[in-house]
mmCIF file of C-alpha atoms in Angstrom:
data_model
loop_
_atom_site.group_PDB
_atom_site.id
_atom_site.type_symbol
_atom_site.label_atom_id
_atom_site.label_comp_id
_atom_site.label_asym_id
_atom_site.label_seq_id
_atom_site.Cartn_x
_atom_site.Cartn_y
_atom_site.Cartn_z
ATOM 1 C CA MET I 956 145.756 128.725 36.975
ATOM 2 C CA ASN I 957 145.610 130.504 33.628
ATOM 3 C CA ASP I 958 142.239 129.721 32.048
ATOM 4 C CA ASP I 959 143.674 130.239 28.558
ATOM 5 C CA ALA I 960 146.003 127.298 29.114
ATOM 6 C CA ARG I 961 143.014 125.071 29.905
ATOM 7 C CA THR I 962 140.670 126.229 27.143
ATOM 8 C CA LEU I 963 139.875 125.194 23.592
ATOM 9 C CA ALA I 964 137.539 127.662 21.907
ATOM 10 C CA THR I 965 136.086 128.276 18.463
ATOM 11 C CA THR I 966 133.405 130.447 16.864
ATOM 12 C CA ARG I 967 131.230 129.764 13.857
ATOM 13 C CA ALA I 968 128.435 131.579 11.986
ATOM 14 C CA LEU I 969 125.591 129.180 11.149
ATOM 15 C CA ASP I 970 122.961 129.788 8.488
ATOM 16 C CA ALA I 971 119.979 128.925 10.680
ATOM 17 C CA PRO I 972 117.882 130.694 13.325
ATOM 18 C CA ARG I 973 118.993 130.367 16.921
ATOM 19 C CA GLU I 974 115.983 128.246 17.968
ATOM 20 C CA ARG I 975 116.779 125.619 15.325
ATOM 21 C CA VAL I 976 120.436 125.497 16.350
ATOM 22 C CA PHE I 977 119.475 125.094 19.997
ATOM 23 C CA ALA I 978 117.071 122.286 19.056
ATOM 24 C CA ALA I 979 119.911 120.491 17.278
ATOM 25 C CA PHE I 980 121.742 120.340 20.619
ATOM 26 C CA ILE I 981 118.911 119.263 22.929
ATOM 27 C CA ASP I 982 116.978 116.957 20.573
ATOM 28 C CA PRO I 983 118.757 113.599 20.999
ATOM 29 C CA ALA I 984 117.924 112.305 17.515
ATOM 30 C CA ARG I 985 119.336 115.400 15.829
ATOM 31 C CA LEU I 986 122.321 115.574 18.150
ATOM 32 C CA ALA I 987 123.212 111.925 17.491
ATOM 33 C CA ARG I 988 123.416 112.701 13.760
ATOM 34 C CA TRP I 989 126.270 115.178 14.049
ATOM 35 C CA TRP I 990 127.981 114.830 17.428
ATOM 36 C CA GLY I 991 131.667 113.986 17.229
ATOM 37 C CA PRO I 992 134.384 114.201 14.590
ATOM 38 C CA ALA I 993 133.897 113.116 10.989
ATOM 39 C CA GLY I 994 133.146 109.418 10.622
ATOM 40 C CA PHE I 995 131.803 108.869 14.159
ATOM 41 C CA ARG I 996 128.377 107.521 15.114
ATOM 42 C CA ASN I 997 126.570 107.698 18.452
ATOM 43 C CA THR I 998 124.333 105.581 20.639
ATOM 44 C CA PHE I 999 122.558 107.494 23.402
ATOM 45 C CA GLU I 1000 121.597 105.444 26.451
ATOM 46 C CA VAL I 1001 120.342 108.316 28.652
ATOM 47 C CA PHE I 1002 119.649 111.888 27.562
ATOM 48 C CA GLU I 1003 118.041 114.284 30.055
ATOM 49 C CA PRO I 1004 118.408 117.899 28.809
ATOM 50 C CA ARG I 1005 117.709 119.735 32.076
ATOM 51 C CA PRO I 1006 119.935 121.093 34.857
ATOM 52 C CA GLY I 1007 121.265 118.063 36.715
ATOM 53 C CA GLY I 1008 120.196 115.704 33.925
ATOM 54 C CA ARG I 1009 122.513 112.928 32.747
ATOM 55 C CA TRP I 1010 123.812 112.210 29.267
ATOM 56 C CA LEU I 1011 125.265 108.726 28.822
ATOM 57 C CA PHE I 1012 126.350 107.783 25.325
ATOM 58 C CA THR I 1013 128.836 105.784 23.296
ATOM 59 C CA MET I 1014 130.712 107.211 20.347
ATOM 60 C CA HIS I 1015 131.570 104.627 17.673
ATOM 61 C CA GLY I 1016 134.762 105.444 15.812
ATOM 62 C CA PRO I 1017 135.191 104.768 12.088
ATOM 63 C CA ASP I 1018 137.624 101.941 12.968
ATOM 64 C CA GLY I 1019 135.001 100.250 15.167
ATOM 65 C CA THR I 1020 136.382 101.446 18.506
ATOM 66 C CA ASP I 1021 133.752 102.398 21.100
ATOM 67 C CA TYR I 1022 134.226 105.427 23.357
ATOM 68 C CA PRO I 1023 131.813 105.570 26.340
ATOM 69 C CA ASN I 1024 131.036 109.017 27.724
ATOM 70 C CA GLU I 1025 129.233 110.374 30.770
ATOM 71 C CA CYS I 1026 128.099 113.999 31.063
ATOM 72 C CA VAL I 1027 125.820 116.102 33.250
ATOM 73 C CA PHE I 1028 123.832 119.149 32.120
ATOM 74 C CA THR I 1029 124.649 121.953 34.554
ATOM 75 C CA GLU I 1030 122.863 124.870 32.844
ATOM 76 C CA LEU I 1031 120.142 125.091 30.206
ATOM 77 C CA ALA I 1032 118.997 128.571 29.202
ATOM 78 C CA GLY I 1033 117.489 127.998 25.795
ATOM 79 C CA PRO I 1034 117.856 129.150 23.170
ATOM 80 C CA ALA I 1035 120.847 131.233 24.281
ATOM 81 C CA ARG I 1036 123.180 129.016 26.286
ATOM 82 C CA PHE I 1037 123.787 125.664 27.858
ATOM 83 C CA VAL I 1038 126.616 124.069 29.819
ATOM 84 C CA VAL I 1039 127.600 120.411 29.968
ATOM 85 C CA ARG I 1040 130.074 118.847 32.392
ATOM 86 C CA HIS I 1041 132.000 115.876 30.958
ATOM 87 C CA VAL I 1042 132.795 113.669 33.935
ATOM 88 C CA ALA I 1043 133.940 110.262 32.688
ATOM 89 C CA PRO I 1044 135.800 108.220 31.752
ATOM 90 C CA VAL I 1045 138.556 110.587 30.524
ATOM 91 C CA HIS I 1046 139.009 114.248 29.610
ATOM 92 C CA ALA I 1047 137.347 116.076 32.512
ATOM 93 C CA PHE I 1048 136.084 119.370 31.099
ATOM 94 C CA THR I 1049 133.188 121.795 31.007
ATOM 95 C CA LEU I 1050 131.660 122.660 27.639
ATOM 96 C CA THR I 1051 129.820 125.982 27.347
ATOM 97 C CA ILE I 1052 127.791 126.699 24.207
ATOM 98 C CA THR I 1053 126.580 130.258 23.642
ATOM 99 C CA LEU I 1054 124.198 131.052 20.785
ATOM 100 C CA THR I 1055 123.732 134.645 19.614
ATOM 101 C CA ASP I 1056 121.079 135.748 17.151
ATOM 102 C CA ASP I 1057 122.542 137.497 14.103
ATOM 103 C CA GLY I 1058 119.634 138.628 11.952
ATOM 104 C CA GLY I 1059 118.222 135.164 11.324
ATOM 105 C CA ARG I 1060 121.617 133.502 11.427
ATOM 106 C CA THR I 1061 123.351 132.269 14.578
ATOM 107 C CA ARG I 1062 126.791 132.872 16.004
ATOM 108 C CA ILE I 1063 127.955 129.914 18.075
ATOM 109 C CA ASP I 1064 130.720 130.275 20.627
ATOM 110 C CA TRP I 1065 132.127 126.919 21.702
ATOM 111 C CA GLN I 1066 134.300 126.917 24.837
ATOM 112 C CA GLN I 1067 135.795 123.739 26.269
ATOM 113 C CA VAL I 1068 137.578 124.280 29.602
ATOM 114 C CA PHE I 1069 139.625 121.349 30.917
ATOM 115 C CA ASP I 1070 140.329 120.785 34.597
ATOM 116 C CA ASP I 1071 144.019 120.374 33.886
ATOM 117 C CA ALA I 1072 146.204 122.498 31.594
ATOM 118 C CA ALA I 1073 148.497 119.578 30.795
ATOM 119 C CA GLU I 1074 145.522 117.506 29.669
ATOM 120 C CA CYS I 1075 144.317 120.369 27.492
ATOM 121 C CA ALA I 1076 147.741 120.648 25.857
ATOM 122 C CA ARG I 1077 147.889 116.891 25.293
ATOM 123 C CA VAL I 1078 144.512 116.631 23.521
ATOM 124 C CA ALA I 1079 144.578 119.995 21.693
ATOM 125 C CA PRO I 1080 146.254 118.632 18.507
ATOM 126 C CA PHE I 1081 143.291 116.346 17.808
ATOM 127 C CA ALA I 1082 140.490 117.905 19.912
ATOM 128 C CA GLY I 1083 140.779 121.307 18.206
ATOM 129 C CA PRO I 1084 140.275 119.935 14.651
ATOM 130 C CA ALA I 1085 137.662 117.500 15.985
ATOM 131 C CA ASN I 1086 135.627 120.418 17.348
ATOM 132 C CA GLU I 1087 135.730 122.083 13.930
ATOM 133 C CA GLN I 1088 134.568 118.839 12.300
ATOM 134 C CA ASN I 1089 131.774 118.695 14.858
ATOM 135 C CA LEU I 1090 130.556 122.109 13.758
ATOM 136 C CA ASP I 1091 130.929 121.151 10.085
ATOM 137 C CA ARG I 1092 128.559 118.243 10.735
ATOM 138 C CA LEU I 1093 126.134 120.500 12.616
ATOM 139 C CA ALA I 1094 126.066 122.946 9.703
ATOM 140 C CA ALA I 1095 125.310 120.065 7.307
ATOM 141 C CA VAL I 1096 122.414 118.830 9.459
ATOM 142 C CA LEU I 1097 120.965 122.345 9.659
ATOM 143 C CA ALA I 1098 121.249 122.765 5.878
ATOM 144 C CA ALA I 1099 119.467 119.442 5.279
ATOM 145 C CA GLN I 1100 116.457 120.681 7.255
ATOM 146 C CA ARG I 1101 115.733 123.358 4.662
ATOM 147 C CA ALA I 1102 113.609 121.130 2.407
ATOM 148 C CA PRO I 1103 112.099 122.859 -0.677
ATOM 149 C CA GLY I 1104 108.797 124.456 0.264
ATOM 150 C CA GLY I 1105 109.150 123.244 3.833
ATOM 151 C CA ALA I 1106 108.002 119.731 2.870
ATOM 152 C CA ARG I 1107 108.002 117.039 5.562
ATOM 153 C CA LEU I 1108 108.824 113.370 5.139
ATOM 154 C CA VAL I 1109 105.861 111.449 6.541
ATOM 155 C CA GLU I 1110 106.021 107.805 7.580
ATOM 156 C CA VAL I 1111 102.760 105.849 7.727
ATOM 157 C CA ARG I 1112 103.201 102.654 9.723
ATOM 158 C CA SER I 1113 100.346 100.132 9.455
ATOM 159 C CA TYR I 1114 100.147 97.333 12.015
ATOM 160 C CA GLN I 1115 98.428 93.972 11.725
ATOM 161 C CA LEU I 1116 97.487 93.066 15.277
ATOM 162 C CA LYS I 1117 96.720 89.752 16.898
ATOM 163 C CA PRO I 1118 92.969 89.069 16.855
ATOM 164 C CA GLY I 1119 91.018 90.806 19.572
ATOM 165 C CA THR I 1120 93.890 93.012 20.818
ATOM 166 C CA GLN I 1121 93.126 96.316 19.078
ATOM 167 C CA ALA I 1122 91.553 98.014 22.141
ATOM 168 C CA ALA I 1123 94.398 96.970 24.448
ATOM 169 C CA PHE I 1124 97.001 98.014 21.869
ATOM 170 C CA HIS I 1125 95.381 101.427 21.449
ATOM 171 C CA ALA I 1126 95.367 101.993 25.194
ATOM 172 C CA GLN I 1127 99.099 101.193 25.409
ATOM 173 C CA VAL I 1128 99.933 103.423 22.444
ATOM 174 C CA LEU I 1129 97.845 106.285 23.815
ATOM 175 C CA GLN I 1130 99.044 106.072 27.409
ATOM 176 C CA GLN I 1131 102.653 104.925 26.973
ATOM 177 C CA ALA I 1132 104.142 104.856 23.474
ATOM 178 C CA VAL I 1133 102.982 108.219 22.116
ATOM 179 C CA PRO I 1134 103.895 110.221 25.259
ATOM 180 C CA LEU I 1135 107.319 108.570 25.189
ATOM 181 C CA LEU I 1136 107.795 109.325 21.478
ATOM 182 C CA ARG I 1137 106.914 112.950 22.135
ATOM 183 C CA ASP I 1138 109.326 113.072 25.059
ATOM 184 C CA TRP I 1139 111.979 112.124 22.480
ATOM 185 C CA ALA I 1140 110.859 115.030 20.246
ATOM 186 C CA THR I 1141 109.166 112.850 17.627
ATOM 187 C CA ASP I 1142 106.380 114.579 15.690
ATOM 188 C CA VAL I 1143 103.480 112.144 16.058
ATOM 189 C CA VAL I 1144 100.915 113.377 13.535
ATOM 190 C CA ALA I 1145 98.184 110.743 13.910
ATOM 191 C CA PHE I 1146 97.521 107.314 15.347
ATOM 192 C CA GLY I 1147 94.589 105.054 16.040
ATOM 193 C CA PRO I 1148 92.559 101.982 15.081
ATOM 194 C CA SER I 1149 91.877 101.360 11.422
ATOM 195 C CA ALA I 1150 88.468 102.445 10.159
ATOM 196 C CA HIS I 1151 88.085 99.384 7.925
ATOM 197 C CA ALA I 1152 89.703 96.425 9.726
ATOM 198 C CA ALA I 1153 89.160 95.242 13.295
ATOM 199 C CA ASP I 1154 92.755 94.108 13.812
ATOM 200 C CA SER I 1155 94.607 96.958 12.088
ATOM 201 C CA TYR I 1156 96.211 100.130 13.464
ATOM 202 C CA HIS I 1157 98.144 103.109 12.119
ATOM 203 C CA LEU I 1158 100.869 105.439 13.382
ATOM 204 C CA VAL I 1159 101.872 108.518 11.374
ATOM 205 C CA ARG I 1160 105.072 110.469 12.132
ATOM 206 C CA ALA I 1161 106.715 113.418 10.347
ATOM 207 C CA TYR I 1162 110.448 114.062 9.884
ATOM 208 C CA ASP I 1163 112.776 116.550 8.219
ATOM 209 C CA ASP I 1164 114.182 114.005 5.784
ATOM 210 C CA LEU I 1165 115.163 110.336 5.512
ATOM 211 C CA ALA I 1166 118.342 110.810 7.545
ATOM 212 C CA ASP I 1167 116.300 112.488 10.291
ATOM 213 C CA LEU I 1168 113.851 109.559 10.266
ATOM 214 C CA GLN I 1169 116.648 107.019 10.583
ATOM 215 C CA ALA I 1170 118.532 108.883 13.301
ATOM 216 C CA ARG I 1171 115.412 109.685 15.320
ATOM 217 C CA GLN I 1172 114.103 106.122 15.208
ATOM 218 C CA ASP I 1173 117.531 104.661 15.994
ATOM 219 C CA ALA I 1174 117.746 106.945 19.018
ATOM 220 C CA PHE I 1175 114.250 106.148 20.255
ATOM 221 C CA TYR I 1176 114.171 102.392 19.673
ATOM 222 C CA GLY I 1177 117.660 102.028 21.129
ATOM 223 C CA SER I 1178 116.869 104.047 24.235
ATOM 224 C CA ARG I 1179 116.641 102.605 27.698
ATOM 225 C CA ALA I 1180 113.270 104.330 28.133
ATOM 226 C CA TRP I 1181 111.778 102.240 25.302
ATOM 227 C CA LEU I 1182 113.673 98.984 25.845
ATOM 228 C CA GLN I 1183 112.940 98.882 29.564
ATOM 229 C CA GLY I 1184 109.549 100.561 29.227
ATOM 230 C CA PRO I 1185 106.509 99.651 27.096
ATOM 231 C CA ARG I 1186 108.352 97.735 24.356
ATOM 232 C CA GLU I 1187 107.529 94.155 25.373
ATOM 233 C CA ALA I 1188 103.867 94.841 26.177
ATOM 234 C CA ILE I 1189 103.319 96.626 22.866
ATOM 235 C CA LEU I 1190 105.184 94.107 20.707
ATOM 236 C CA ALA I 1191 103.140 91.305 22.247
ATOM 237 C CA HIS I 1192 100.094 92.522 20.284
ATOM 238 C CA ILE I 1193 101.757 92.913 16.865
ATOM 239 C CA GLU I 1194 101.777 90.224 14.196
ATOM 240 C CA SER I 1195 103.405 92.370 11.478
ATOM 241 C CA TYR I 1196 103.719 95.918 10.224
ATOM 242 C CA LEU I 1197 104.417 97.808 6.995
ATOM 243 C CA SER I 1198 105.880 101.307 6.671
ATOM 244 C CA SER I 1199 105.460 103.717 3.765
ATOM 245 C CA VAL I 1200 107.069 107.157 3.416
ATOM 246 C CA LEU I 1201 106.052 110.153 1.319
ATOM 247 C CA TRP I 1202 106.720 113.880 1.095
ATOM 248 C CA LEU I 1203 103.846 116.153 2.137
ATOM 249 C CA SER I 1204 103.487 119.903 2.312
ATOM 250 C CA PRO I 1205 103.203 121.484 5.760
ATOM 251 C CA GLU I 1206 99.538 122.203 5.028
ATOM 252 C CA SER I 1207 98.865 118.546 4.221
ATOM 253 C CA VAL I 1208 100.614 117.434 7.410
ATOM 254 C CA GLU I 1209 98.436 119.783 9.454
ATOM 255 C CA ASP I 1210 95.291 118.590 7.635
ATOM 256 C CA LEU I 1211 96.259 115.031 8.503
ATOM 257 C CA ARG I 1212 96.928 116.012 12.090
ATOM 258 C CA GLY I 1213 93.579 117.773 12.318
ATOM 259 C CA SER I 1214 91.675 114.791 10.942
ATOM 260 C CA ASN I 1215 93.218 112.378 13.418
ATOM 261 C CA GLY I 1216 90.510 110.184 14.850
ATOM 262 C CA SER I 1217 92.505 109.032 17.874
ATOM 263 C CA ASP I 1218 92.564 110.494 21.359
ATOM 264 C CA ALA I 1219 95.714 112.495 20.491
#
């Protein structure tokens, strides 16, 4: 069979280093922000960026229609290349992404090879433009990460805990919640019991911007790993919480990280 008849391909030059582009593909919170054509949103149920790992997600169309998807990672050679096999429920294809360094910029080669030439021909009129919109959204996400001076958006979340539960809460955060957050590529800067109140606790996380915060937290708190993991045990100790956000320089973020009094 002629591979050209089964293939949709495009190339784009992106104004970002190759490592950052690769991270935008394998970090679920960043990927959820731009994956799909214009107007689509995503909910990731399972995301395992490793050879043989699964990727289960639902794309939400602008008209409210849901499109479930199932994929498998077949190759991951970061930051140069990765391959994903789309297996269900429709459109069986293999997507190969190749990233080439170009003096601080990145050339991306996007190749989508369908199992069936007739299927490729049928979807090409909308899949081709959709792929270009996908890359438009990726370029916008990469541009948004270039905050002036490299500033980070820092969220300080303060918890009021049920009386007498601070030690148990800290143990659960230290042993379960923080490792899970870091598995989901969240930058946990600091956490630990309050220095001035017996039933208070703080968690400090850093993000690229407000959209990154929202997407990353939506991805994490909607994940199966959190919902079926430590969520109930941790929430059982919380009476209320308050979040504040502020911009800090990279140096201030590192100072805050270095002064962390927890067991991080």
